Coordinates of C-alpha atoms in Angstrom, one line a residue:
Chain A
M8 CA 291.7 305.3 54.6
Q9 CA 293.4 302.0 55.7
D10 CA 294.9 300.1 52.7
Y11 CA 296.9 297.6 54.7
S12 CA 296.3 295.2 57.6
I13 CA 299.2 294.2 59.7
W14 CA 299.4 291.2 62.0
V15 CA 302.5 289.9 64.0
L16 CA 302.5 286.2 64.2
E17 CA 304.3 284.3 67.0
Y18 CA 305.6 281.0 65.6
A19 CA 307.8 279.8 68.5
Y20 CA 309.4 281.2 71.6
V21 CA 312.2 280.9 74.1
P22 CA 310.8 281.0 77.5
D23 CA 313.8 282.2 79.4
Y24 CA 316.1 284.3 77.2
A25 CA 318.7 286.4 79.0
K26 CA 317.6 290.1 79.0
G27 CA 321.1 291.2 78.3
G28 CA 320.8 289.8 74.9
V29 CA 318.1 292.1 73.9
L30 CA 318.9 295.2 75.9
Y31 CA 322.6 296.4 75.7
G32 CA 324.1 296.5 79.2
A33 CA 321.3 294.6 80.9
H34 CA 323.6 292.2 82.6
N35 CA 322.5 290.0 85.6
E36 CA 318.9 291.4 85.0
G37 CA 317.4 287.8 84.6
T38 CA 315.4 286.4 81.7
I39 CA 312.6 287.3 79.6
K40 CA 310.3 285.4 77.3
L41 CA 311.4 286.0 73.7
P42 CA 308.8 285.3 71.0
Y43 CA 309.8 284.4 67.5
C44 CA 307.5 286.1 65.1
Y45 CA 307.0 287.2 61.6
A46 CA 304.6 289.7 60.3
V47 CA 301.9 289.6 57.7
I48 CA 300.8 292.6 55.7
K49 CA 297.9 292.4 53.5
G50 CA 296.1 294.9 51.2
N51 CA 296.1 296.5 47.9
G52 CA 296.0 293.0 46.4
H53 CA 299.1 291.8 48.1
T54 CA 299.9 289.3 50.8
I55 CA 303.3 290.1 52.1
M56 CA 305.5 288.5 54.9
V57 CA 308.2 290.4 56.8
D58 CA 310.6 287.6 57.3
V59 CA 309.7 283.9 57.1
G60 CA 311.1 282.2 60.4
Y61 CA 313.0 279.0 60.2
N62 CA 312.3 275.5 59.4
Y63 CA 312.0 272.9 62.3
K64 CA 314.3 270.4 60.6
E65 CA 318.1 269.8 59.9
Y66 CA 319.9 272.8 61.2
G67 CA 316.9 274.6 62.4
K68 CA 315.9 271.7 64.5
V69 CA 319.3 271.3 66.0
L70 CA 319.6 274.9 67.0
A71 CA 316.0 275.0 68.5
E72 CA 316.8 272.1 70.7
R73 CA 320.2 273.5 71.6
F74 CA 318.9 277.1 72.4
G75 CA 315.6 276.1 74.1
V76 CA 313.1 277.3 71.5
I77 CA 309.9 275.7 72.1
N78 CA 306.4 275.4 70.5
W79 CA 307.4 275.9 66.9
R80 CA 304.6 275.8 64.6
D81 CA 304.9 275.8 60.7
P82 CA 303.7 278.7 58.5
K83 CA 300.7 276.8 57.4
T84 CA 299.5 276.4 61.0
V85 CA 300.3 279.9 62.0
L86 CA 299.1 281.8 59.0
K87 CA 295.8 280.0 59.3
E88 CA 295.1 282.1 62.2
V89 CA 294.7 285.0 60.0
G90 CA 293.1 283.2 57.0
I91 CA 296.1 283.0 54.9
Q92 CA 297.8 280.1 53.1
P93 CA 301.7 280.3 52.5
E94 CA 301.1 279.9 48.9
E95 CA 299.2 283.2 48.7
V96 CA 302.2 285.0 49.9
D97 CA 303.5 287.1 46.9
T98 CA 306.1 289.1 48.5
V99 CA 308.7 288.7 51.4
L100 CA 310.6 291.6 52.7
V101 CA 313.6 290.1 54.6
T102 CA 314.9 292.4 57.4
H103 CA 318.2 290.4 57.6
A104 CA 319.6 287.1 56.7
H105 CA 319.8 285.4 60.1
F106 CA 318.5 281.9 60.1
D107 CA 315.4 282.7 62.2
H108 CA 314.4 285.4 59.7
F109 CA 315.4 283.9 56.4
G110 CA 315.5 280.2 57.2
N111 CA 312.3 278.8 55.7
V112 CA 312.1 280.4 52.1
E113 CA 311.0 276.9 50.9
D114 CA 307.5 277.3 52.4
F115 CA 306.6 280.3 50.3
P116 CA 306.8 278.9 46.7
N117 CA 305.2 281.7 45.0
A118 CA 307.0 284.6 46.7
R119 CA 309.5 287.2 45.5
F120 CA 312.2 288.0 48.2
Y121 CA 313.6 291.3 48.8
I122 CA 316.7 291.7 50.7
Q123 CA 319.6 294.3 51.0
E124 CA 322.5 293.6 48.7
Q125 CA 325.0 294.4 51.3
E126 CA 323.7 291.7 53.5
F127 CA 325.4 289.2 51.2
T128 CA 328.2 291.1 49.8
K129 CA 329.7 292.3 53.2
W130 CA 329.1 288.7 54.6
L131 CA 331.0 287.3 51.8
W132 CA 333.7 289.8 52.5
A133 CA 333.9 288.7 56.0
L134 CA 333.8 285.1 55.0
A135 CA 337.2 285.6 53.4
L136 CA 338.8 287.3 56.5
P137 CA 341.3 285.2 58.5
K138 CA 339.9 282.8 61.3
Q139 CA 340.2 285.3 64.1
F140 CA 337.4 287.3 62.5
E141 CA 335.1 284.1 62.5
W142 CA 332.5 285.7 64.7
L143 CA 331.6 287.9 61.9
Q144 CA 330.8 285.1 59.7
G145 CA 328.1 283.7 61.7
A146 CA 324.2 283.4 61.5
M147 CA 323.9 281.9 58.1
D148 CA 324.1 278.3 57.3
P149 CA 325.0 276.7 53.9
G150 CA 321.5 275.6 53.2
D151 CA 320.2 279.1 53.5
M152 CA 322.9 280.5 51.1
L153 CA 322.1 277.7 48.7
R154 CA 318.3 278.3 49.0
A155 CA 319.0 282.2 48.4
T156 CA 321.1 281.2 45.3
Q157 CA 318.2 278.8 44.2
L158 CA 315.8 281.9 44.6
A159 CA 318.2 283.9 42.6
V160 CA 318.2 281.4 39.7
E161 CA 314.5 281.2 39.8
G162 CA 314.3 285.0 39.5
R163 CA 312.6 285.3 42.9
L164 CA 315.4 287.1 44.8
V165 CA 315.7 290.9 44.7
L166 CA 318.9 292.5 46.0
V167 CA 318.0 296.1 47.1
N168 CA 320.7 298.6 47.2
G169 CA 319.9 301.2 49.8
D170 CA 316.4 302.8 50.6
L171 CA 313.6 301.8 48.3
E172 CA 310.4 303.8 48.3
N173 CA 307.2 302.1 47.1
V174 CA 308.6 298.5 46.7
L175 CA 304.8 298.0 46.7
P176 CA 302.2 300.9 46.9
N177 CA 302.9 302.8 50.0
I178 CA 305.5 300.2 51.4
D179 CA 309.0 301.4 51.7
L180 CA 312.3 299.6 52.5
F181 CA 315.0 301.6 54.5
A182 CA 318.5 300.2 54.6
A183 CA 320.3 300.2 57.9
P184 CA 323.8 299.2 57.0
D185 CA 326.4 298.0 59.7
T186 CA 323.7 297.8 62.5
H187 CA 322.4 294.6 63.8
T188 CA 323.9 292.8 60.6
F189 CA 325.8 294.0 57.7
G190 CA 322.8 294.8 55.6
S191 CA 319.7 295.0 57.7
Q192 CA 316.6 296.8 56.6
F193 CA 313.3 297.9 58.1
I194 CA 310.0 298.3 56.6
R195 CA 307.5 301.2 56.5
V196 CA 303.9 300.7 55.7
R197 CA 302.0 303.8 55.0
N198 CA 298.2 303.7 55.5
G199 CA 296.4 306.4 53.5
E200 CA 297.5 310.0 54.0
G201 CA 299.5 311.8 56.6
S202 CA 301.0 310.2 59.7
D203 CA 299.4 306.8 59.6
A204 CA 302.5 304.9 59.1
W205 CA 303.9 301.8 60.8
I206 CA 307.5 300.5 60.9
L207 CA 308.5 296.9 61.3
A208 CA 311.9 297.1 62.7
G209 CA 313.1 293.6 62.4
D210 CA 316.0 293.0 64.9
L211 CA 317.0 296.6 65.0
A212 CA 314.9 296.9 68.0
Y213 CA 313.8 293.8 70.3
V214 CA 311.9 295.4 72.9
F215 CA 310.2 298.7 73.6
E216 CA 313.0 299.8 75.7
N217 CA 315.3 299.9 72.7
I218 CA 313.2 302.7 71.4
E219 CA 311.7 304.5 74.3
G220 CA 314.5 303.8 76.8
R221 CA 314.6 302.4 80.1
D222 CA 311.7 303.6 82.3
K223 CA 310.5 305.4 79.2
D224 CA 313.1 308.2 79.7
G225 CA 313.4 308.5 75.7
V226 CA 317.1 307.5 75.8
Y227 CA 317.6 304.9 73.0
V228 CA 319.3 301.6 74.2
P229 CA 320.8 299.4 71.5
V230 CA 320.1 295.9 71.2
G231 CA 322.2 293.5 73.2
L232 CA 323.9 291.8 70.2
A233 CA 325.1 293.2 66.9
S234 CA 327.8 292.6 64.5
G235 CA 327.8 296.3 63.4
S236 CA 327.9 299.7 65.1
Q237 CA 326.0 300.6 68.2
V238 CA 326.1 304.0 67.0
N239 CA 324.4 303.2 63.8
L240 CA 321.9 301.4 65.7
L241 CA 321.0 304.4 67.7
L242 CA 320.9 306.6 64.5
T243 CA 318.7 304.1 62.8
T244 CA 316.3 304.2 65.8
D245 CA 316.1 307.9 65.4
K246 CA 315.4 307.5 61.7
M247 CA 312.6 305.2 62.4
M248 CA 311.4 307.6 65.0
N249 CA 311.4 310.4 62.5
L250 CA 309.6 308.3 59.8
V251 CA 306.6 308.0 62.1
D252 CA 306.4 311.5 63.5
R253 CA 308.3 310.4 66.6
D254 CA 305.6 308.2 67.9
P255 CA 307.4 305.1 69.5
R256 CA 304.2 303.0 69.4
R257 CA 304.2 302.9 65.6
I258 CA 307.7 301.1 65.6
I259 CA 307.0 297.4 66.0
P260 CA 309.7 295.3 67.6
V261 CA 308.5 291.7 66.6
H262 CA 310.4 290.0 69.3
E263 CA 308.6 292.2 72.1
E264 CA 306.3 290.0 74.2
R265 CA 304.5 293.0 75.6
L266 CA 303.0 293.9 72.1
V267 CA 299.9 291.9 73.3
E268 CA 299.4 294.8 76.0
V269 CA 299.4 297.5 73.5
F270 CA 297.5 296.0 70.5
P271 CA 294.4 293.9 70.3
A272 CA 295.7 290.2 70.5
R273 CA 294.7 286.7 71.2
V274 CA 296.2 283.4 71.9
S275 CA 295.9 280.4 69.3
S276 CA 294.9 276.9 70.2
E277 CA 298.6 276.3 69.8
G278 CA 299.5 278.6 72.6
L279 CA 301.1 281.3 70.3
H280 CA 300.1 285.0 70.2
I281 CA 298.4 286.9 67.2
V282 CA 298.7 290.6 67.3
E283 CA 296.7 292.9 65.2
I284 CA 298.6 296.0 64.6
T285 CA 296.1 297.8 62.3
L286 CA 293.3 296.6 60.2
A287 CA 292.4 297.7 56.5
D288 CA 289.0 299.2 55.9
N289 CA 287.6 296.0 54.3
E290 CA 289.3 293.6 56.8
V291 CA 287.7 291.7 59.5
S292 CA 289.7 291.5 62.8
K293 CA 291.4 288.3 63.4
V294 CA 291.6 288.8 67.0
V295 CA 288.4 290.5 68.2
V296 CA 284.8 289.5 67.7
E297 CA 281.8 291.7 68.1
S298 CA 279.8 291.1 71.2
T299 CA 276.2 291.4 71.4
S300 CA 276.7 294.8 73.1
S301 CA 278.7 296.1 70.2
N302 CA 281.7 296.3 72.5
H303 CA 284.8 294.6 71.4
Q304 CA 286.4 291.8 73.4
S305 CA 289.4 289.6 72.8
M306 CA 288.6 286.1 71.4
S307 CA 291.1 284.6 74.0
Chain B
M4 CA 333.1 237.7 67.0
N5 CA 331.6 240.1 64.9
G6 CA 329.3 241.5 67.7
A7 CA 332.3 241.7 70.0
K8 CA 334.1 243.6 67.5
T9 CA 331.3 246.1 66.9
F10 CA 331.0 246.6 70.7
H11 CA 334.5 247.4 71.1
V12 CA 334.4 250.0 68.2
D13 CA 331.2 251.6 69.5
S14 CA 332.7 251.9 73.0
Q15 CA 335.7 253.5 71.4
W16 CA 333.7 256.1 69.7
M17 CA 332.5 257.6 72.8
T18 CA 335.3 257.4 75.2
G19 CA 338.6 256.9 73.5
D20 CA 341.3 259.6 73.4
F21 CA 341.9 258.6 69.9
D22 CA 338.4 259.2 68.8
S23 CA 338.1 262.5 70.6
K24 CA 341.2 263.7 68.8
Y25 CA 339.9 262.4 65.5
L26 CA 336.6 264.1 65.9
V27 CA 338.2 267.5 66.9
E28 CA 340.5 267.1 63.8
M29 CA 337.4 266.4 61.7
Q30 CA 335.4 269.3 63.2
I31 CA 338.0 271.7 61.8
D32 CA 337.5 270.1 58.5
F33 CA 333.8 270.1 58.6
H34 CA 333.8 273.8 59.5
E35 CA 336.0 274.6 56.5
L36 CA 333.9 272.7 54.2
K37 CA 330.7 274.7 55.4
R38 CA 332.6 277.9 54.9
S39 CA 333.7 276.8 51.5
M40 CA 330.2 276.0 50.5
Q41 CA 328.9 279.2 51.7
S42 CA 331.6 281.1 49.8
L43 CA 330.8 279.3 46.6
S44 CA 327.1 279.8 47.0
G45 CA 327.6 283.5 47.8
V46 CA 329.8 284.1 44.7
L47 CA 327.4 282.1 42.5
M48 CA 324.5 284.2 43.7
L49 CA 326.2 287.7 43.4
V50 CA 327.9 287.0 40.2
Q51 CA 324.4 286.4 38.8
F52 CA 323.2 289.9 40.0
K53 CA 326.4 291.5 38.9
T54 CA 326.6 293.1 42.2
M55 CA 330.2 292.5 42.5
T56 CA 331.3 293.4 39.0
E57 CA 334.8 293.6 39.7
A58 CA 336.1 290.3 38.6
T59 CA 339.4 290.9 40.8
Q60 CA 337.1 291.3 43.9
L61 CA 335.3 287.9 43.1
L62 CA 338.7 286.0 42.3
T63 CA 340.0 287.2 45.6
V64 CA 337.2 285.5 47.4
L65 CA 337.5 282.4 45.2
K66 CA 341.3 282.3 45.7
E67 CA 340.7 282.2 49.5
T68 CA 338.2 279.6 49.0
G69 CA 340.5 277.5 46.8
N70 CA 343.1 277.7 49.5
W71 CA 340.7 276.5 52.3
L72 CA 339.7 273.5 50.0
A73 CA 343.3 272.5 49.2
E74 CA 344.3 272.8 53.0
T75 CA 341.3 270.9 54.0
L76 CA 341.9 268.0 51.6
E77 CA 345.5 267.9 52.6
H78 CA 344.5 267.8 56.4
L79 CA 341.8 265.2 55.6
S80 CA 344.5 263.0 54.1
Q81 CA 346.5 263.1 57.3
V82 CA 343.6 262.2 59.5
S83 CA 342.5 258.5 59.4
H84 CA 340.7 256.2 61.6
R85 CA 340.6 252.5 61.8
G86 CA 337.1 252.2 62.9
R87 CA 333.6 253.1 61.5
L88 CA 334.3 256.6 62.2
E89 CA 336.5 256.4 58.8
D90 CA 333.1 256.8 57.0
F91 CA 332.8 260.3 58.2
R92 CA 336.3 261.2 56.8
R93 CA 335.5 259.6 53.4
V94 CA 332.2 261.7 53.2
C95 CA 334.1 264.8 54.0
V96 CA 336.9 263.9 51.4
N97 CA 334.0 263.4 49.0
V98 CA 332.5 266.8 49.7
C99 CA 335.8 268.5 49.5
M100 CA 336.6 267.2 46.0
N101 CA 333.2 268.0 44.8
L102 CA 333.5 271.6 46.0
Q103 CA 337.0 271.8 44.4
S104 CA 335.3 270.8 41.2
V105 CA 332.8 273.5 41.6
H106 CA 335.4 276.0 42.5
R107 CA 337.4 275.3 39.4
E108 CA 334.4 275.8 37.2
L109 CA 333.2 278.8 39.2
V110 CA 336.8 280.6 38.4
E111 CA 336.5 279.8 34.8
W112 CA 333.0 281.0 34.8
V113 CA 333.8 284.4 36.5
Q114 CA 336.5 284.9 33.8
Q115 CA 334.2 284.1 30.9
K116 CA 332.7 287.1 28.9
S117 CA 329.8 285.3 27.4
V118 CA 326.6 286.0 29.1
A119 CA 325.0 282.9 27.5
A120 CA 327.7 280.6 28.7
K121 CA 327.3 282.0 32.3
H122 CA 323.5 281.4 32.1
Q123 CA 324.1 277.8 31.2
A124 CA 326.7 277.2 33.7
I125 CA 324.7 278.4 36.7
H126 CA 322.3 275.7 36.7
K127 CA 324.9 273.1 36.6
L128 CA 326.9 274.7 39.3
L129 CA 324.0 275.1 41.6
M130 CA 323.1 271.6 41.2
R131 CA 326.7 270.5 42.1
L132 CA 326.6 272.7 45.3
Q133 CA 323.2 271.3 46.2
Y134 CA 324.8 267.8 45.9
A135 CA 327.8 268.6 48.0
H136 CA 325.4 270.1 50.5
Q137 CA 323.4 267.0 50.9
Q138 CA 326.7 265.0 51.4
L139 CA 327.6 267.6 54.1
R140 CA 324.1 267.1 55.8
R141 CA 324.8 263.3 55.6
A142 CA 328.1 264.0 57.4
A143 CA 326.4 266.1 60.0
S144 CA 323.8 263.6 60.7
F145 CA 326.3 261.0 61.7
S146 CA 325.7 261.1 65.3
P147 CA 329.3 261.8 66.8
A148 CA 329.3 264.6 64.4
F149 CA 326.0 266.1 65.7
E150 CA 328.0 269.1 67.5
M151 CA 329.5 270.0 64.2
V152 CA 326.3 271.6 63.1
S153 CA 327.3 274.9 64.5
L154 CA 326.0 278.1 62.8
N155 CA 327.9 280.4 65.2
T156 CA 325.2 282.9 65.0
S157 CA 325.6 286.4 66.2
C158 CA 321.8 287.0 66.4
A159 CA 320.3 287.7 69.7
C160 CA 317.2 285.6 68.8
A161 CA 318.5 282.9 71.4
H162 CA 321.6 282.2 69.3
Q163 CA 325.0 282.4 70.8

């Protein structure tokens, strides 16, 4: 029985991102397209986001222009592709507090946000370090911190300390401290019984090679950039693998352009991908239409 | 005459060594203000969650923040400009003083035992921080200060 649908929605992209940024050691190996995405989980009476992207204004706009991010679309436009309004989102599971994952809380006025406590406490610790440690202090802008505090005041921010099973029915949070960031987390969605589980990896894995190895040799490769330990990244990858019966296809790296080659997908009128990871029993596909011959085909 | 004077000042903005030095100095202050604001926001949030229950821990962070603000204000008092760029410094001074005010109250707040008093204080402190943030944004939107909007991200999502 499938309780939850999962879609990965592209909301912007960098057409030519250095491969070394996503795959440790891939120096001088050219560039790849880097999609910016968030995920939607829908089922059991809940509409859930995994991360919320960033807002194309103020700091977000400056960064987007500086780093060549193009084709940004707001959540209202992007979520409409799967028939959802931002106001319907009741829960946001934040993988980490980098601005492109946590920078648009204001577009989700009715959601409760879950983030690892350590993401903030360790960051605050780093903030008080001398200037030579400034690199550790990056990735959050003052506005994001203020908006997080506003969420806390409104009672819509939940700081999670470690793993949390059943944050919602059959959805679990797993802490990944000292990895990509101080307090990253990944999300497991369990559909029904047995091994039908999916993991949304946040930035703990950018591309398939991080999980499957280069040339699919099974040797984990850490992401190209992390403020934490590469060892912890690899151990976390192994933990993710164990949680999905060591089926790498069930670990979803949301920055992976080739998701569209593995899962049903289509391109929106805005030129952005919609990837359907799994579909609940009572849900209609948002990427595939029934053809007259009852075969399935992509809408794109 | 006024037009000629304006032209002179505008040219100086972009090319003069004096202006370049001024903007570099101001960038340091801008960064420190941004860092102080992040720190105060973080403390405000975490105290509410009682996640850093050791007051000494919080006070250590606040002490550092207080030092940054004092040093920044002193630095700002030493940097001046005779042209329109002076407005930028004034905004930063204003932000700094507002943050110092928030800092003082936050230190008192952390030391208070009364939960009710803390609850009353948080809304007021948050509003003050939001006001200071608006001022900082105003400074950042000042065109020569554009490059000061730097998040120094370590995320691989196309950020350096």
